[in-house]
Structures are given as structure tokens and as C-alpha cells.
Short mmCIF file of N, CA and C in Angstrom, two decimals:
data_model
loop_
_atom_site.label_atom_id
_atom_site.label_comp_id
_atom_site.label_asym_id
_atom_site.label_seq_id
_atom_site.Cartn_x
_atom_site.Cartn_y
_atom_site.Cartn_z
N MET F 1 56.02 98.02 60.34
CA MET F 1 54.95 98.84 60.00
C MET F 1 54.16 98.31 58.77
N THR F 2 54.97 97.96 57.73
CA THR F 2 54.41 97.47 56.46
C THR F 2 53.69 96.21 56.70
N LEU F 3 54.13 95.38 57.57
CA LEU F 3 53.34 94.05 57.90
C LEU F 3 52.11 94.38 58.56
N LYS F 4 52.02 95.37 59.40
CA LYS F 4 50.70 95.75 60.00
C LYS F 4 49.81 96.34 59.07
N LYS F 5 50.18 97.02 58.04
CA LYS F 5 49.38 97.63 56.95
C LYS F 5 48.76 96.57 56.15
N THR F 6 49.72 95.60 55.80
CA THR F 6 49.29 94.52 54.84
C THR F 6 48.32 93.58 55.64
N ALA F 7 48.45 93.29 56.90
CA ALA F 7 47.52 92.55 57.68
C ALA F 7 46.21 93.30 57.87
N ALA F 8 46.21 94.55 58.07
CA ALA F 8 44.96 95.36 58.24
C ALA F 8 44.29 95.48 56.86
N GLY F 9 44.97 95.52 55.79
CA GLY F 9 44.43 95.43 54.47
C GLY F 9 43.60 94.17 54.06
N LEU F 10 44.38 93.04 54.43
CA LEU F 10 43.81 91.73 54.20
C LEU F 10 42.56 91.54 55.17
N LEU F 11 42.53 91.94 56.30
CA LEU F 11 41.42 91.85 57.17
C LEU F 11 40.21 92.65 56.56
N ILE F 12 40.55 93.81 56.13
CA ILE F 12 39.48 94.65 55.59
C ILE F 12 38.86 94.02 54.26
N LEU F 13 39.79 93.53 53.48
CA LEU F 13 39.41 92.77 52.18
C LEU F 13 38.57 91.56 52.54
N THR F 14 39.02 90.85 53.51
CA THR F 14 38.27 89.55 53.93
C THR F 14 36.85 89.87 54.42
N MET F 15 36.83 90.85 55.17
CA MET F 15 35.43 91.34 55.68
C MET F 15 34.56 91.91 54.54
N ALA F 16 35.06 92.53 53.61
CA ALA F 16 34.36 92.96 52.49
C ALA F 16 33.76 91.81 51.66
N ILE F 17 34.66 90.85 51.36
CA ILE F 17 34.19 89.72 50.55
C ILE F 17 33.20 88.96 51.37
N THR F 18 33.44 88.70 52.69
CA THR F 18 32.44 87.91 53.52
C THR F 18 31.11 88.68 53.49
N GLY F 19 31.20 89.97 53.61
CA GLY F 19 29.88 90.77 53.66
C GLY F 19 29.15 90.72 52.36
N ALA F 20 29.87 90.77 51.27
CA ALA F 20 29.25 90.62 49.97
C ALA F 20 28.69 89.35 49.63
N ALA F 21 29.42 88.25 50.13
CA ALA F 21 28.86 86.95 49.94
C ALA F 21 27.54 86.72 50.74
N CYS F 22 27.66 87.19 51.90
CA CYS F 22 26.38 87.09 52.82
C CYS F 22 25.24 87.89 52.24
N SER F 23 25.49 89.11 51.82
CA SER F 23 24.28 89.81 51.35
C SER F 23 23.78 89.16 49.98
N SER F 24 24.67 88.64 49.12
CA SER F 24 24.12 88.15 47.91
C SER F 24 23.40 86.80 48.21
N LYS F 25 23.88 86.07 49.16
CA LYS F 25 23.21 84.84 49.48
C LYS F 25 21.77 85.14 50.03
N ASP F 26 21.65 86.17 50.90
CA ASP F 26 20.33 86.43 51.40
C ASP F 26 19.35 86.92 50.38
N SER F 27 19.82 87.72 49.41
CA SER F 27 18.97 88.20 48.39
C SER F 27 18.56 87.02 47.40
N ALA F 28 19.54 86.08 47.23
CA ALA F 28 19.26 84.88 46.40
C ALA F 28 18.31 83.97 46.98
N THR F 29 18.24 83.88 48.27
CA THR F 29 17.33 82.86 48.95
C THR F 29 15.99 83.54 49.34
N SER F 30 15.95 84.77 49.37
CA SER F 30 14.62 85.44 49.80
C SER F 30 13.76 85.52 48.62
N PRO F 31 12.61 84.98 48.60
CA PRO F 31 11.65 85.02 47.50
C PRO F 31 11.14 86.52 47.37
N SER F 32 10.97 86.89 46.14
CA SER F 32 10.43 88.14 45.94
C SER F 32 8.86 87.96 45.89
N PRO F 33 8.00 88.89 46.11
CA PRO F 33 6.63 88.78 46.25
C PRO F 33 6.12 88.25 44.80
N ALA F 34 6.81 88.61 43.67
CA ALA F 34 6.30 88.29 42.37
C ALA F 34 6.54 86.72 42.12
N ALA F 35 7.60 86.20 42.80
CA ALA F 35 8.02 84.83 42.60
C ALA F 35 7.15 83.86 43.36
N THR F 36 6.37 84.25 44.29
CA THR F 36 5.57 83.34 45.03
C THR F 36 4.33 82.99 44.24
N THR F 37 3.95 81.69 44.38
CA THR F 37 2.71 81.24 43.75
C THR F 37 1.89 80.45 44.69
N THR F 38 0.66 80.38 44.52
CA THR F 38 -0.13 79.59 45.35
C THR F 38 -0.93 78.53 44.52
N ALA F 39 -0.85 77.28 45.08
CA ALA F 39 -1.55 76.21 44.39
C ALA F 39 -3.12 76.23 44.72
N THR F 40 -3.85 75.69 43.71
CA THR F 40 -5.24 75.58 44.05
C THR F 40 -5.55 74.44 44.94
N PRO F 41 -6.47 74.52 45.76
CA PRO F 41 -6.73 73.49 46.81
C PRO F 41 -6.91 72.05 46.11
N GLN F 42 -7.49 71.98 44.85
CA GLN F 42 -7.67 70.78 44.21
C GLN F 42 -6.36 70.19 43.79
N ALA F 43 -5.42 70.92 43.29
CA ALA F 43 -4.16 70.51 42.89
C ALA F 43 -3.39 69.99 44.11
N THR F 44 -3.45 70.70 45.21
CA THR F 44 -2.76 70.31 46.38
C THR F 44 -3.35 68.94 46.96
N ALA F 45 -4.68 68.82 46.91
CA ALA F 45 -5.23 67.66 47.30
C ALA F 45 -4.96 66.47 46.52
N ALA F 46 -4.87 66.67 45.17
CA ALA F 46 -4.53 65.57 44.32
C ALA F 46 -3.09 65.03 44.47
N VAL F 47 -2.16 66.03 44.68
CA VAL F 47 -0.80 65.65 44.99
C VAL F 47 -0.72 64.89 46.29
N SER F 48 -1.30 65.46 47.25
CA SER F 48 -1.24 64.86 48.54
C SER F 48 -1.84 63.49 48.66
N GLN F 49 -2.88 63.21 47.88
CA GLN F 49 -3.50 61.94 47.89
C GLN F 49 -2.59 60.95 47.15
N ASP F 50 -2.05 61.38 46.05
CA ASP F 50 -1.04 60.45 45.28
C ASP F 50 0.04 60.11 46.19
N THR F 51 0.64 61.10 46.82
CA THR F 51 1.77 60.89 47.74
C THR F 51 1.35 59.93 48.90
N THR F 52 0.18 60.11 49.45
CA THR F 52 -0.22 59.33 50.54
C THR F 52 -0.41 57.86 50.04
N ASN F 53 -1.07 57.74 48.89
CA ASN F 53 -1.23 56.36 48.26
C ASN F 53 0.13 55.62 48.08
N MET F 54 1.15 56.41 47.56
CA MET F 54 2.42 55.79 47.34
C MET F 54 3.08 55.44 48.61
N LYS F 55 2.92 56.21 49.66
CA LYS F 55 3.60 55.93 50.97
C LYS F 55 2.96 54.70 51.44
N GLY F 56 1.69 54.46 51.38
CA GLY F 56 1.00 53.26 51.85
C GLY F 56 1.49 52.04 50.94
N TYR F 57 1.55 52.15 49.71
CA TYR F 57 2.02 51.11 48.74
C TYR F 57 3.51 50.74 49.12
N ILE F 58 4.35 51.67 49.29
CA ILE F 58 5.68 51.39 49.61
C ILE F 58 5.86 50.84 50.96
N ALA F 59 5.07 51.20 51.87
CA ALA F 59 5.17 50.58 53.28
C ALA F 59 4.71 49.11 53.22
N ALA F 60 3.71 48.88 52.36
CA ALA F 60 3.36 47.34 52.23
C ALA F 60 4.54 46.47 51.60
N ARG F 61 5.20 47.06 50.60
CA ARG F 61 6.29 46.39 49.91
C ARG F 61 7.41 46.21 50.95
N ILE F 62 7.72 47.17 51.62
CA ILE F 62 8.79 47.09 52.66
C ILE F 62 8.45 46.07 53.75
N ALA F 63 7.19 46.04 54.13
CA ALA F 63 6.79 45.09 55.07
C ALA F 63 7.04 43.61 54.59
N ARG F 64 6.57 43.45 53.37
CA ARG F 64 6.73 42.12 52.76
C ARG F 64 8.25 41.71 52.66
N GLU F 65 9.09 42.60 52.19
CA GLU F 65 10.42 42.42 52.19
C GLU F 65 11.04 41.95 53.55
N LYS F 66 10.56 42.62 54.64
CA LYS F 66 11.10 42.27 55.96
C LYS F 66 10.45 40.95 56.36
N VAL F 67 9.25 40.56 56.05
CA VAL F 67 8.73 39.25 56.38
C VAL F 67 9.54 38.23 55.66
N ASP F 68 9.88 38.40 54.43
CA ASP F 68 10.58 37.46 53.65
C ASP F 68 11.95 37.30 54.22
N TYR F 69 12.62 38.37 54.57
CA TYR F 69 13.97 38.38 55.18
C TYR F 69 13.95 37.55 56.47
N LEU F 70 12.94 37.77 57.30
CA LEU F 70 12.91 37.11 58.66
C LEU F 70 12.53 35.75 58.53
N PHE F 71 11.63 35.26 57.64
CA PHE F 71 11.15 33.89 57.75
C PHE F 71 11.40 33.07 56.36
N ALA F 72 11.95 33.62 55.45
CA ALA F 72 12.16 32.74 54.18
C ALA F 72 13.54 32.99 53.58
N GLU F 73 14.50 33.37 54.41
CA GLU F 73 15.85 33.60 53.87
C GLU F 73 16.92 32.69 54.52
N ALA F 74 16.74 32.52 55.82
CA ALA F 74 17.87 31.78 56.55
C ALA F 74 17.49 30.27 56.57
N LYS F 75 18.44 29.42 56.44
CA LYS F 75 18.25 28.04 56.48
C LYS F 75 19.15 27.30 57.52
N SER F 76 18.68 26.20 58.01
CA SER F 76 19.43 25.34 58.91
C SER F 76 20.49 24.59 58.18
N ALA F 77 21.24 23.94 58.91
CA ALA F 77 22.33 23.11 58.36
C ALA F 77 21.79 21.95 57.37
N ASP F 78 20.58 21.53 57.61
CA ASP F 78 19.93 20.60 56.80
C ASP F 78 19.07 21.11 55.63
N GLY F 79 19.08 22.55 55.57
CA GLY F 79 18.39 23.25 54.39
C GLY F 79 17.01 23.66 54.73
N ALA F 80 16.52 23.48 55.92
CA ALA F 80 15.14 23.95 56.30
C ALA F 80 15.02 25.40 56.63
N PHE F 81 14.12 26.09 56.28
CA PHE F 81 13.97 27.50 56.62
C PHE F 81 13.79 27.71 58.11
N VAL F 82 14.54 28.68 58.71
CA VAL F 82 14.43 29.04 59.99
C VAL F 82 14.23 30.48 60.17
N VAL F 83 13.78 30.92 61.44
CA VAL F 83 13.81 32.38 61.63
C VAL F 83 15.26 32.92 61.62
N ASN F 84 15.27 33.99 60.82
CA ASN F 84 16.66 34.51 60.50
C ASN F 84 17.41 34.95 61.83
N PRO F 85 18.42 34.20 62.16
CA PRO F 85 19.08 34.57 63.53
C PRO F 85 19.71 35.93 63.61
N ILE F 86 19.84 36.60 62.48
CA ILE F 86 20.48 37.99 62.38
C ILE F 86 19.44 39.02 62.94
N ALA F 87 18.15 38.78 62.79
CA ALA F 87 17.06 39.58 63.20
C ALA F 87 16.27 39.22 64.41
N ALA F 88 16.20 37.89 64.50
CA ALA F 88 15.27 37.34 65.69
C ALA F 88 15.61 35.91 66.06
N THR F 89 15.19 35.54 67.22
CA THR F 89 15.47 34.19 67.65
C THR F 89 14.29 33.40 67.98
N ASP F 90 13.01 34.05 68.20
CA ASP F 90 11.86 33.36 68.64
C ASP F 90 10.70 34.27 68.17
N LYS F 91 9.50 33.99 68.58
CA LYS F 91 8.34 34.63 68.25
C LYS F 91 8.37 36.12 68.83
N GLU F 92 8.72 36.25 70.04
CA GLU F 92 8.69 37.66 70.65
C GLU F 92 9.71 38.52 69.89
N THR F 93 10.97 38.05 69.64
CA THR F 93 11.96 38.94 68.97
C THR F 93 11.50 39.22 67.44
N ALA F 94 10.92 38.13 66.92
CA ALA F 94 10.31 38.37 65.57
C ALA F 94 9.29 39.40 65.54
N LYS F 95 8.42 39.45 66.56
CA LYS F 95 7.38 40.50 66.63
C LYS F 95 7.98 41.87 66.86
N LYS F 96 8.98 41.84 67.69
CA LYS F 96 9.72 43.18 67.92
C LYS F 96 10.37 43.68 66.66
N PHE F 97 10.97 42.82 65.89
CA PHE F 97 11.60 43.27 64.56
C PHE F 97 10.55 43.77 63.62
N LEU F 98 9.46 43.05 63.47
CA LEU F 98 8.45 43.49 62.54
C LEU F 98 7.58 44.60 62.93
N SER F 99 7.55 44.94 64.22
CA SER F 99 6.70 45.95 64.69
C SER F 99 6.90 47.31 64.06
N SER F 100 8.04 47.51 63.42
CA SER F 100 8.30 48.72 62.70
C SER F 100 7.68 48.76 61.31
N TYR F 101 7.16 47.64 60.86
CA TYR F 101 6.63 47.48 59.52
C TYR F 101 5.25 46.99 59.49
N VAL F 102 4.88 46.24 60.53
CA VAL F 102 3.52 45.61 60.54
C VAL F 102 2.75 46.14 61.72
N ASP F 103 1.39 46.52 61.61
CA ASP F 103 0.65 47.03 62.59
C ASP F 103 0.39 45.94 63.70
N ALA F 104 0.18 46.30 64.89
CA ALA F 104 0.00 45.33 66.01
C ALA F 104 -1.19 44.42 65.85
N THR F 105 -2.28 44.89 65.16
CA THR F 105 -3.44 44.12 64.83
C THR F 105 -3.16 42.97 64.00
N MET F 106 -2.10 42.97 63.25
CA MET F 106 -1.78 41.79 62.32
C MET F 106 -0.59 41.12 62.74
N LEU F 107 0.26 41.57 63.72
CA LEU F 107 1.50 41.04 64.05
C LEU F 107 1.41 39.62 64.70
N ASP F 108 0.53 39.42 65.63
CA ASP F 108 0.41 38.02 66.14
C ASP F 108 0.07 36.97 65.17
N THR F 109 -0.94 37.32 64.31
CA THR F 109 -1.35 36.35 63.32
C THR F 109 -0.22 35.97 62.29
N LEU F 110 0.53 37.02 61.87
CA LEU F 110 1.63 36.81 60.95
C LEU F 110 2.75 36.00 61.60
N VAL F 111 3.11 36.42 62.72
CA VAL F 111 4.27 35.62 63.40
C VAL F 111 3.85 34.23 63.64
N ASN F 112 2.69 33.99 64.25
CA ASN F 112 2.23 32.68 64.52
C ASN F 112 2.02 31.85 63.29
N HIS F 113 1.81 32.43 62.11
CA HIS F 113 1.70 31.65 60.93
C HIS F 113 3.08 31.13 60.61
N TYR F 114 4.20 31.93 60.70
CA TYR F 114 5.40 31.52 60.27
C TYR F 114 6.21 30.68 61.33
N VAL F 115 6.29 31.11 62.53
CA VAL F 115 7.19 30.50 63.52
C VAL F 115 6.52 29.29 64.02
N THR F 116 7.24 28.07 63.79
CA THR F 116 6.64 26.81 64.41
C THR F 116 7.28 26.62 65.78
N ASP F 117 6.87 25.51 66.43
CA ASP F 117 7.43 25.12 67.70
C ASP F 117 8.60 24.26 67.55
N THR F 118 8.88 23.80 66.31
CA THR F 118 10.04 22.86 66.04
C THR F 118 11.32 23.69 65.84
N LYS F 119 12.37 23.08 66.36
CA LYS F 119 13.63 23.79 66.25
C LYS F 119 14.60 22.94 65.38
N ALA F 120 15.46 23.56 64.85
CA ALA F 120 16.64 22.99 64.09
C ALA F 120 17.86 23.66 64.75
N GLY F 121 18.48 22.90 65.75
CA GLY F 121 19.53 23.43 66.61
C GLY F 121 18.92 24.49 67.42
N ALA F 122 19.47 25.61 67.46
CA ALA F 122 18.88 26.75 68.27
C ALA F 122 17.89 27.63 67.66
N ALA F 123 17.62 27.32 66.32
CA ALA F 123 16.63 28.22 65.53
C ALA F 123 15.38 27.53 65.33
N PHE F 124 14.30 28.31 65.36
CA PHE F 124 12.93 27.85 65.10
C PHE F 124 12.74 27.67 63.72
N LEU F 125 12.14 26.52 63.27
CA LEU F 125 11.77 26.40 61.84
C LEU F 125 10.57 27.26 61.48
N THR F 126 10.40 27.70 60.23
CA THR F 126 9.43 28.47 59.77
C THR F 126 8.54 27.67 58.76
N ASN F 127 7.23 28.05 58.75
CA ASN F 127 6.29 27.64 57.85
C ASN F 127 6.65 27.98 56.40
N THR F 128 6.82 27.15 55.51
CA THR F 128 7.23 27.44 54.24
C THR F 128 6.13 28.01 53.38
N LYS F 129 4.80 27.79 53.65
CA LYS F 129 3.57 28.41 52.99
C LYS F 129 3.55 29.80 53.37
N SER F 130 3.48 30.61 52.27
CA SER F 130 3.40 32.07 52.56
C SER F 130 2.08 32.51 53.18
N TYR F 131 2.09 33.48 54.06
CA TYR F 131 0.88 34.02 54.57
C TYR F 131 0.20 34.78 53.50
N PHE F 132 0.94 35.34 52.65
CA PHE F 132 0.40 36.23 51.54
C PHE F 132 -0.20 35.51 50.41
N THR F 133 -1.40 35.85 49.84
CA THR F 133 -1.89 35.08 48.76
C THR F 133 -1.25 35.57 47.42
N SER F 134 -0.67 36.71 47.42
CA SER F 134 0.05 37.21 46.14
C SER F 134 1.33 37.93 46.62
N ASN F 135 2.21 38.09 45.69
CA ASN F 135 3.50 38.72 46.04
C ASN F 135 3.47 40.14 45.62
N ILE F 136 3.33 41.06 46.48
CA ILE F 136 3.30 42.51 46.11
C ILE F 136 4.69 43.02 45.55
N LEU F 137 5.76 42.29 45.92
CA LEU F 137 7.05 42.61 45.37
C LEU F 137 7.12 42.52 43.87
N THR F 138 6.22 41.76 43.27
CA THR F 138 6.40 41.58 41.82
C THR F 138 5.42 42.60 41.11
N THR F 139 4.82 43.48 41.85
CA THR F 139 3.97 44.47 41.26
C THR F 139 4.65 45.80 40.89
N LYS F 140 3.97 46.50 40.10
CA LYS F 140 4.32 47.87 39.82
C LYS F 140 3.18 48.84 40.03
N LYS F 141 3.45 50.02 40.15
CA LYS F 141 2.43 50.95 40.48
C LYS F 141 1.28 50.89 39.48
N GLU F 142 1.55 50.60 38.23
CA GLU F 142 0.53 50.44 37.21
C GLU F 142 -0.51 49.31 37.55
N ASP F 143 0.03 48.21 38.40
CA ASP F 143 -0.73 46.97 38.72
C ASP F 143 -1.70 47.33 39.88
N ILE F 144 -1.63 48.52 40.44
CA ILE F 144 -2.37 48.73 41.78
C ILE F 144 -3.53 49.61 41.41
N THR F 145 -4.61 49.41 42.12
CA THR F 145 -5.84 50.11 42.15
C THR F 145 -6.04 50.71 43.57
N PHE F 146 -5.88 51.92 43.68
CA PHE F 146 -6.04 52.60 45.01
C PHE F 146 -7.57 52.77 45.41
N ASP F 147 -7.92 52.60 46.54
CA ASP F 147 -9.39 52.87 46.94
C ASP F 147 -9.53 54.37 46.92
N ALA F 148 -10.72 54.81 46.44
CA ALA F 148 -11.04 56.26 46.31
C ALA F 148 -11.31 56.88 47.65
N ALA F 149 -11.61 56.07 48.71
CA ALA F 149 -11.93 56.56 50.02
C ALA F 149 -10.60 56.65 50.93
N ASN F 150 -9.44 56.46 50.38
CA ASN F 150 -8.18 56.62 51.09
C ASN F 150 -8.05 57.91 51.85
N THR F 151 -7.50 57.94 52.99
CA THR F 151 -7.28 59.14 53.66
C THR F 151 -5.76 59.16 54.01
N ALA F 152 -5.40 60.18 54.70
CA ALA F 152 -4.05 60.39 55.19
C ALA F 152 -3.74 59.43 56.28
N GLU F 153 -4.68 58.78 56.88
CA GLU F 153 -4.58 57.83 58.04
C GLU F 153 -4.65 56.41 57.54
N LEU F 154 -5.28 56.10 56.37
CA LEU F 154 -5.50 54.74 55.99
C LEU F 154 -5.41 54.63 54.42
N VAL F 155 -4.67 53.73 53.94
CA VAL F 155 -4.46 53.54 52.53
C VAL F 155 -4.84 52.16 52.21
N LYS F 156 -5.82 51.93 51.29
CA LYS F 156 -6.10 50.65 50.90
C LYS F 156 -5.97 50.56 49.31
N PHE F 157 -5.45 49.38 48.91
CA PHE F 157 -5.32 49.14 47.45
C PHE F 157 -5.49 47.69 47.11
N THR F 158 -5.70 47.39 45.78
CA THR F 158 -5.90 46.12 45.42
C THR F 158 -4.90 45.82 44.11
N THR F 159 -4.22 44.69 44.23
CA THR F 159 -3.39 44.29 43.14
C THR F 159 -4.11 43.75 41.93
N LYS F 160 -3.50 43.60 40.76
CA LYS F 160 -4.24 43.12 39.66
C LYS F 160 -4.68 41.59 39.82
N ASP F 161 -4.07 40.91 40.70
CA ASP F 161 -4.44 39.51 40.99
C ASP F 161 -5.39 39.49 41.99
N GLY F 162 -6.06 40.63 42.62
CA GLY F 162 -7.12 40.56 43.54
C GLY F 162 -6.73 40.60 45.02
N ALA F 163 -5.54 40.72 45.28
CA ALA F 163 -5.08 40.93 46.79
C ALA F 163 -5.33 42.28 47.17
N THR F 164 -5.96 42.44 48.44
CA THR F 164 -6.29 43.73 49.00
C THR F 164 -5.31 43.90 50.14
N TYR F 165 -4.52 45.12 50.05
CA TYR F 165 -3.70 45.46 51.19
C TYR F 165 -4.20 46.76 51.81
N THR F 166 -4.07 46.83 53.20
CA THR F 166 -4.46 47.97 53.87
C THR F 166 -3.29 48.33 54.75
N THR F 167 -2.86 49.65 54.68
CA THR F 167 -1.80 50.20 55.51
C THR F 167 -2.41 51.35 56.37
N LYS F 168 -1.94 51.49 57.49
CA LYS F 168 -2.44 52.66 58.30
C LYS F 168 -1.35 53.37 58.89
N LYS F 169 -1.58 54.69 59.17
CA LYS F 169 -0.52 55.59 59.69
C LYS F 169 -0.49 55.39 61.24
N VAL F 170 0.69 55.13 61.73
CA VAL F 170 0.77 54.98 63.19
C VAL F 170 2.12 55.91 63.43
N ASN F 171 2.01 56.82 64.24
CA ASN F 171 3.19 57.67 64.65
C ASN F 171 4.00 58.18 63.42
N ASP F 172 3.20 58.72 62.44
CA ASP F 172 3.74 59.27 61.27
C ASP F 172 4.41 58.27 60.35
N LYS F 173 4.13 57.03 60.48
CA LYS F 173 4.65 56.01 59.54
C LYS F 173 3.61 55.09 59.20
N TYR F 174 3.59 54.66 57.97
CA TYR F 174 2.61 53.71 57.40
C TYR F 174 3.10 52.31 57.81
N LEU F 175 2.12 51.43 58.32
CA LEU F 175 2.37 50.01 58.70
C LEU F 175 1.32 49.24 58.01
N LEU F 176 1.80 47.97 57.58
CA LEU F 176 0.87 47.03 56.96
C LEU F 176 -0.14 46.55 58.05
N ALA F 177 -1.45 46.78 57.74
CA ALA F 177 -2.36 46.46 58.83
C ALA F 177 -3.34 45.24 58.44
N GLU F 178 -3.42 44.93 57.08
CA GLU F 178 -4.25 43.82 56.74
C GLU F 178 -3.99 43.40 55.25
N VAL F 179 -4.12 42.20 54.99
CA VAL F 179 -3.92 41.59 53.68
C VAL F 179 -5.01 40.59 53.36
N LYS F 180 -5.76 40.71 52.42
CA LYS F 180 -6.90 39.71 52.02
C LYS F 180 -6.76 39.28 50.68
#
């Protein structure tokens, strides 16, 4: 009988502690009316534009990293640059790999610039001359001038050395669309 009373007592104590923990969690996570604030439309727009600009800038940097990884990292036995066999084997698989980072409007031109018709063993040699006139990977946010007409769908910016990058939003992701 004592064992039953002890078990019942522990069950009641556990339920009381669980109930107290749940009710204190609910009150801690529920905002009170006095705690809520509303941002002014101008402040929200400024933050959103800065965020959008940075997303476009970061997307361009990532695209450049992927291009370098694919075309300027792997070498053949004789030391020539080849399409990185870890990511792609030819123009079509290179396009497929880059399609997550580069917009379709730029993809053919970019891949055709790098992938040659010459092979070293099973791998295609790549053009060693960069498609890009400047290296965005060496820039900092302070080196960038964002276009005042940027939108949530299109981000354009210029580096301090004069290269202009355009990224556009495709399926909720920014892709590199143009470099001049």
C-alpha cells in the first residue's frame, strides 16, 4: 500500500511540475500588448533594401567561387587546368552544376568561355583567361556601390574597379545574371 501511495504522490508531483513549466513557458513566450512595437515604413524599407542588396552581393560572390572551383582548381597530370571532375565532366554537367548559382541567360556564355574542345585524358581543358574583368572575391562591402533602383527582384552593384554585377531573384534565390 505504501508503494502505491508513493507512486501516486510522484505522479501528482510530476504533473504539477509539468503544468507549472508549461504555464510559465506560455506566459514567457506570449508578448504582452505593451511589449509590441511597430516599425515605421521607412525603417522597414531601408532594412529590407540593405538586406536585399547584401543577398545579391553574396550571391555574386558565391557564383564566382563556384566558377573558380569548377574551372580553375583541378589540373590534369601535366598541370593544365581542366573541368573539375568532382563537379562536372563536360559542358552540360558544368551548366547543371552552375545553374544553382548563375542565371540561364548567362550560363551558356560562361560555360562556353571556359570549357574547350580539347581533352587531357578524360577531362576537358579549360580556358585560363578569366571571364570576369575583376575579382569580386577580393572586395569588401565598403568597395561596393549599390544601384539606387534595386528592387527585391533585381540587385545591381558596381565594384570600386568599375565592374558591374547584376543578380536577379529566381525561385526565392538570387542568381548571377550579368557581369560587365
